XYZ file of C-alpha atoms in Angstrom:
415
model
C -22.721 23.378 3.133
C -21.475 25.215 -0.307
C -20.401 22.675 -3.485
C -18.800 26.037 -5.097
C -15.607 24.944 -5.944
C -13.034 27.681 -4.776
C -10.716 29.947 -7.057
C -8.025 27.336 -6.677
C -10.038 24.344 -7.120
C -11.098 25.662 -10.468
C -7.111 26.762 -11.323
C -6.202 23.173 -9.881
C -8.911 21.906 -12.803
C -8.158 24.195 -15.485
C -4.235 22.662 -15.183
C -5.251 18.914 -14.828
C -7.455 18.634 -17.354
C -5.016 20.451 -19.462
C -2.262 17.776 -18.713
C -5.154 15.019 -19.198
C -5.343 16.194 -22.642
C -2.224 16.561 -23.395
C -0.300 13.540 -21.479
C -2.770 11.263 -20.572
C -5.307 10.491 -23.238
C -2.568 10.550 -26.101
C -0.197 7.646 -24.246
C -3.197 5.390 -23.675
C -2.360 2.632 -26.088
C 1.114 2.753 -24.683
C 0.153 2.399 -20.987
C -1.914 -0.975 -22.223
C 1.422 -1.963 -24.350
C 3.422 -1.245 -21.366
C 1.596 -3.219 -19.270
C 1.498 -5.899 -20.922
C 4.885 -6.295 -21.418
C 5.230 -5.626 -17.404
C 3.260 -8.892 -16.701
C 4.784 -11.075 -19.637
C 8.125 -10.146 -18.138
C 7.279 -11.297 -14.596
C 5.699 -14.464 -15.958
C 9.051 -15.473 -18.279
C 10.774 -14.963 -14.895
C 9.140 -15.811 -12.157
C 10.008 -11.706 -10.617
C 7.816 -8.993 -10.138
C 6.238 -6.619 -12.349
C 7.909 -3.523 -13.472
C 7.426 -0.090 -13.521
C 6.233 1.443 -16.494
C 8.607 4.042 -18.296
C 5.922 6.414 -19.676
C 4.919 6.566 -15.735
C 8.606 8.039 -15.324
C 8.318 10.364 -18.127
C 4.826 11.592 -16.856
C 5.435 12.006 -12.808
C 8.352 14.721 -13.347
C 5.919 16.605 -15.832
C 2.828 16.464 -13.443
C 5.590 17.879 -10.755
C 6.615 20.711 -12.750
C 2.839 21.477 -13.616
C 2.283 21.674 -9.563
C -0.127 19.053 -9.931
C 1.879 16.395 -7.371
C 0.960 14.716 -3.911
C -2.701 16.772 -3.695
C -3.692 14.716 -1.329
C -1.942 15.549 1.201
C -3.821 17.912 3.626
C -0.646 18.967 5.251
C 0.871 21.885 3.416
C 4.324 20.923 4.775
C 4.046 18.236 1.970
C 2.157 19.231 -0.897
C -0.370 21.806 -1.425
C -3.003 21.417 1.533
C -6.009 21.349 0.005
C -8.792 20.136 2.038
C -11.183 16.772 1.354
C -13.708 18.619 -0.198
C -11.075 20.433 -2.695
C -9.213 17.719 -3.100
C -12.437 15.243 -4.011
C -13.135 17.240 -8.051
C -9.153 16.940 -8.817
C -9.543 13.142 -7.822
C -12.482 12.618 -10.108
C -10.833 13.712 -12.758
C -7.529 11.251 -12.270
C -10.049 8.719 -12.145
C -11.165 9.131 -15.722
C -8.172 6.995 -16.279
C -7.507 4.325 -14.142
C -4.592 4.305 -14.586
C -3.750 7.872 -14.693
C -3.192 8.903 -10.580
C 0.030 7.264 -10.622
C 1.216 9.789 -12.866
C 0.938 13.096 -9.665
C 1.993 10.295 -7.293
C -1.955 10.382 -5.616
C -2.583 6.811 -6.438
C -3.489 3.794 -3.792
C -1.837 2.536 -1.311
C 0.617 4.676 -1.096
C -1.695 8.061 -0.665
C -2.735 6.055 2.395
C 0.641 4.936 3.587
C 2.086 8.340 3.196
C -0.589 9.924 4.571
C 0.067 7.393 7.476
C 3.427 7.819 8.158
C 3.055 11.459 8.310
C 0.696 11.246 10.821
C 1.815 8.716 12.969
C 5.279 7.714 11.693
C 8.291 9.036 14.657
C 10.714 10.752 13.733
C 13.262 7.701 12.265
C 9.939 6.242 10.169
C 9.598 9.626 8.636
C 13.172 9.950 7.818
C 13.409 6.869 6.152
C 10.351 6.597 4.626
C 8.014 9.783 4.380
C 10.306 11.874 1.629
C 11.027 8.843 -0.801
C 6.901 8.591 -1.102
C 6.562 12.104 -1.189
C 9.302 12.136 -4.216
C 7.370 8.875 -6.172
C 10.794 7.321 -6.145
C 9.466 3.978 -4.251
C 5.668 2.509 -4.042
C 4.765 0.780 -0.977
C 1.659 -1.593 0.202
C -1.005 -1.943 2.724
C -1.243 -5.677 4.340
C -4.443 -5.879 6.136
C -6.624 -9.364 4.569
C -5.845 -12.415 5.389
C -7.731 -15.848 3.392
C -7.709 -17.769 6.901
C -10.554 -15.274 8.113
C -13.511 -13.344 7.662
C -11.240 -9.276 6.741
C -14.000 -7.630 6.984
C -14.269 -8.282 10.149
C -10.738 -6.545 11.302
C -10.492 -7.797 14.948
C -10.597 -11.301 13.151
C -6.668 -10.465 11.696
C -4.484 -13.551 13.063
C -1.477 -12.424 12.300
C 0.678 -12.051 14.920
C 3.377 -9.011 15.965
C 5.424 -10.999 19.034
C 8.163 -8.504 20.871
C 11.312 -10.582 21.200
C 13.345 -7.886 22.616
C 14.547 -5.329 20.606
C 12.085 -6.551 17.438
C 9.055 -7.529 17.010
C 8.448 -11.375 14.922
C 6.213 -11.708 12.370
C 4.162 -14.680 11.528
C 0.941 -15.277 9.056
C -0.617 -14.738 5.292
C -2.381 -11.588 3.778
C -3.430 -11.952 0.216
C -4.615 -9.395 -1.811
C -2.327 -6.934 -1.003
C -2.465 -3.855 -3.536
C 0.984 -2.405 -5.332
C 3.134 -5.620 -3.693
C 3.604 -7.008 -6.762
C 5.351 -4.361 -8.107
C 9.629 -4.406 -7.903
C 9.162 -0.517 -6.784
C 7.256 -1.262 -3.273
C 9.941 -1.307 -0.526
C 7.407 -1.147 2.348
C 4.175 -2.845 3.832
C 2.507 -1.454 6.755
C 1.556 -4.072 8.350
C -1.432 -5.106 11.008
C -1.443 -7.843 13.040
C -2.002 -8.581 16.568
C 0.452 -7.852 19.424
C -1.812 -8.587 22.209
C -4.644 -11.425 21.169
C -5.536 -11.606 24.865
C -6.885 -8.342 25.389
C -10.373 -8.603 26.335
C -10.859 -5.297 24.482
C -11.208 -6.827 20.713
C -10.378 -3.332 19.216
C -7.067 -3.215 21.451
C -5.504 -6.408 20.325
C -4.241 -5.186 16.300
C -1.044 -2.733 15.996
C 0.374 -1.437 12.744
C 4.175 -1.952 11.946
C 6.323 -0.911 9.083
C 7.980 -4.240 7.281
C 10.315 -3.420 4.408
C 9.868 -4.967 1.330
C 13.679 -6.694 1.638
C 13.305 -8.279 4.650
C 14.626 -12.002 5.137
C 11.144 -13.988 5.504
C 9.186 -12.006 2.832
C 7.919 -14.248 0.206
C 5.161 -13.350 -2.068
C 3.807 -16.634 -3.226
C 1.669 -15.376 -6.335
C -0.478 -12.158 -8.043
C -4.028 -12.791 -7.263
C -6.300 -12.316 -10.205
C -9.215 -9.163 -10.230
C -11.871 -10.200 -11.965
C -10.115 -12.453 -13.798
C -7.654 -10.241 -14.994
C -3.750 -9.669 -13.632
C -3.369 -6.002 -12.960
C -0.110 -5.316 -14.086
C 2.273 -3.296 -12.799
C 0.552 -3.205 -10.055
C -0.188 -6.560 -8.797
C -2.614 -7.653 -5.310
C -0.480 -11.111 -4.606
C -0.423 -13.253 -1.334
C 2.421 -13.177 0.980
C 3.639 -14.966 3.687
C 5.195 -13.111 6.597
C 7.331 -16.579 7.526
C 9.596 -15.279 11.224
C 10.230 -11.899 9.934
C 12.050 -9.628 12.119
C 12.182 -5.993 12.358
C 13.266 -3.432 14.515
C 10.619 -2.011 17.575
C 11.213 1.712 16.453
C 8.840 0.165 13.589
C 5.843 -0.274 15.330
C 3.649 2.796 14.737
C 2.011 4.807 17.442
C 2.654 2.120 20.081
C 1.021 -1.359 20.321
C -2.752 -1.762 20.043
C -2.974 1.324 18.131
C -4.133 -0.124 14.574
C -7.612 0.265 14.647
C -7.172 3.942 15.482
C -4.238 4.760 12.767
C -6.687 2.565 10.677
C -9.884 5.214 10.648
C -7.660 7.975 10.185
C -6.295 5.957 6.794
C -9.293 4.642 5.335
C -12.119 7.568 5.565
C -9.862 9.964 3.086
C -8.982 6.539 1.044
C -12.778 6.230 0.528
C -13.259 9.433 -0.652
C -10.598 8.801 -3.102
C -11.795 5.939 -4.202
C -15.154 6.886 -4.561
C -14.423 10.206 -6.658
C -11.968 8.060 -8.973
C -15.197 6.016 -9.159
C -17.331 9.387 -10.061
C -14.708 10.162 -13.077
C -14.474 7.129 -14.752
C -18.290 6.582 -14.742
C -18.496 10.126 -16.118
C -16.159 8.457 -18.895
C -18.575 5.860 -18.981
C -21.398 7.987 -20.134
C -19.460 9.893 -22.272
C -18.644 6.725 -24.487
C -21.970 5.711 -24.017
C -23.823 9.108 -25.020
C -20.788 9.147 -28.518
C -22.151 5.098 -29.072
C -25.867 5.923 -29.340
C -26.013 8.777 -31.791
C -23.157 6.737 -34.285
C -24.911 2.776 -34.243
C -28.265 2.397 -35.769
C -30.387 -0.883 -35.283
C -33.874 -1.798 -35.861
C -33.834 1.202 -38.640
C -32.629 3.817 -36.626
C -30.147 5.668 -34.244
C -29.538 3.998 -30.559
C -30.263 7.426 -29.499
C -33.977 8.065 -31.122
C -34.778 4.475 -28.733
C -36.438 5.116 -25.792
C -34.183 2.153 -23.555
C -31.362 4.512 -24.259
C -32.671 7.755 -23.302
C -33.567 6.490 -20.281
C -30.536 4.978 -19.778
C -28.448 8.238 -20.330
C -31.003 9.759 -17.818
C -30.540 7.293 -15.085
C -26.769 7.843 -15.867
C -27.113 11.479 -15.269
C -28.708 11.040 -11.919
C -26.615 8.059 -10.678
C -23.732 10.144 -11.333
C -24.722 13.175 -10.029
C -26.009 11.602 -6.722
C -22.792 10.053 -5.877
C -21.110 12.800 -6.717
C -23.523 15.055 -4.369
C -22.844 12.443 -1.607
C -19.616 12.227 -1.657
C -18.369 15.704 -1.594
C -21.189 16.002 1.188
C -19.444 13.229 3.041
C -15.962 15.143 2.806
C -17.567 18.434 3.588
C -18.555 16.820 6.978
C -14.977 15.074 7.804
C -13.428 18.339 6.784
C -15.547 19.792 9.928
C -16.142 17.877 12.439
C -13.284 14.878 11.418
C -13.337 11.510 10.113
C -15.292 9.448 13.442
C -18.075 11.872 13.647
C -18.619 11.560 9.796
C -18.102 7.581 10.002
C -22.022 7.533 8.635
C -21.412 9.514 5.723
C -18.265 7.871 4.781
C -20.128 4.136 5.577
C -22.990 5.315 2.974
C -20.544 6.913 -0.099
C -18.600 3.468 0.032
C -21.730 1.869 -0.793
C -23.684 3.512 -3.530
C -20.255 5.230 -4.845
C -19.846 1.386 -6.694
C -23.220 0.575 -6.933
C -24.281 3.301 -8.618
C -21.126 3.381 -10.711
C -21.281 0.266 -11.804
C -24.837 0.731 -13.088
C -23.712 3.553 -15.550
C -20.705 1.570 -16.898
C -23.048 -1.834 -17.216
C -24.925 0.119 -19.320
C -21.943 1.119 -21.105
C -20.961 -1.773 -21.658
C -24.695 -2.548 -23.670
C -24.610 -0.075 -25.849
C -21.049 -0.972 -27.344
C -22.237 -4.505 -27.301
C -19.213 -7.117 -27.459
C -16.684 -4.620 -28.225
C -17.858 -3.809 -24.463
C -16.593 -7.062 -23.254
C -13.174 -6.602 -25.135
C -9.793 -4.657 -24.042
C -11.071 -1.658 -27.513
C -12.938 -0.257 -24.700
C -11.701 1.363 -21.171
C -15.035 -0.185 -19.771
C -14.353 -3.769 -18.516
C -11.167 -1.913 -16.538
C -13.697 0.557 -14.967
C -16.588 -2.668 -14.596
C -13.487 -4.292 -12.698
C -12.386 -1.745 -10.546
C -15.432 -0.298 -9.261
C -17.201 -4.369 -8.768
C -13.600 -5.126 -6.521
C -14.241 -1.505 -4.130
C -17.464 -3.549 -3.169
C -15.394 -5.530 -1.294
C -12.461 -3.479 -0.874
C -12.359 -1.692 2.483
C -14.920 -4.455 4.042
C -18.070 -5.188 1.557
C -21.618 -3.209 1.521
C -23.406 -5.474 4.482
C -20.775 -3.655 6.860
C -21.491 -0.495 5.848
C -24.931 -0.371 5.655
C -25.010 -1.839 9.536
C -22.721 0.876 10.301
C -25.178 2.940 9.126
C -28.532 1.610 10.546
C -26.624 1.614 13.973
C -26.099 5.220 13.703
C -30.020 5.457 12.614
C -31.164 3.520 15.515
C -29.147 4.780 18.487
C -30.091 8.541 17.127
C -33.819 7.458 17.219
C -33.074 5.406 20.555
C -31.332 8.443 21.840
C -33.673 10.474 20.951
C -37.029 8.905 22.278
C -34.652 8.573 25.868
C -34.686 12.460 25.574
C -38.832 12.827 25.427
């Protein structure tokens, strides 16, 4: 594969970097203040988090600059970038963990939009797709459950039962990113329509659930590393006899895993590239810190331990980037299913490598590195939670090992 960016991607990179310089970095303090106020308002009223006025100001500017819906590979809805082309752009957005929404490129909306665009019927697209593409609404992906080991998605216990022209949904979900936001208007929910099917991967289905459907209760927001992540939130949600039209089922009963595999591959690329952007920012902050601070009689930058950490940071970031780009290229050329090994590898490597870089930067800042006065704690929390989101490391290492053992045994039989 070729790592060189095309002229089109280079142009988008320059425009995106310019937008970050002009609109994102100068508004960091305002974003933090508005997010904190959104949290305080929700606590006071017992309601959901409100959207940020800043974000509604930035979205039209990003759209006018041609930096909108960059994640969508379908050219009818966006610029039609491949995963490989989108990856370096996603990395730039990741330099500030909150900025992707300004470009309508934030999770979980990216994955949900792709699901509806790729698998939705005409009715589903007519109701939900355009508002998501326009950034008018937010969405949530309801999969993880507190009562079962959700890393094995066949354990999902939420029931989706057909009753006449409706499906009735009963279950409890949690860490449902985005569902605390008042602009979250739909869930894409995974549950079981056929729990007795002998094929465990054909028991599950996905269905669109409007957020205002009776029977949905947002119980509480879940802290993320002891931090309440307004204005998105990651709440616990109860679905109690929630009734939706049968036409809301996605692709058909028993095809939940099929949809999940199509959804999670690109999403993992996006998360990993955003983490690389955060690690790059952390490394830059570490360099700036060590050249400006003196300890034990000389600048930190002249002390061997900090040179070692800076060198390690550069190597970890570049290793991660090349592997993510390779996984993106494989997805583009052979498809998500065939590229499953590469996707699994970056899911382990990216958060672990980036956590190390961020942690070293936190060390350079001392107590300040643990405070709200830098971005490092938010970077660390984002990277650390992704070691659990989409499945823990063990799940993905097992997938890689299974592939390697299969290849070895196939080769041995061939001999």
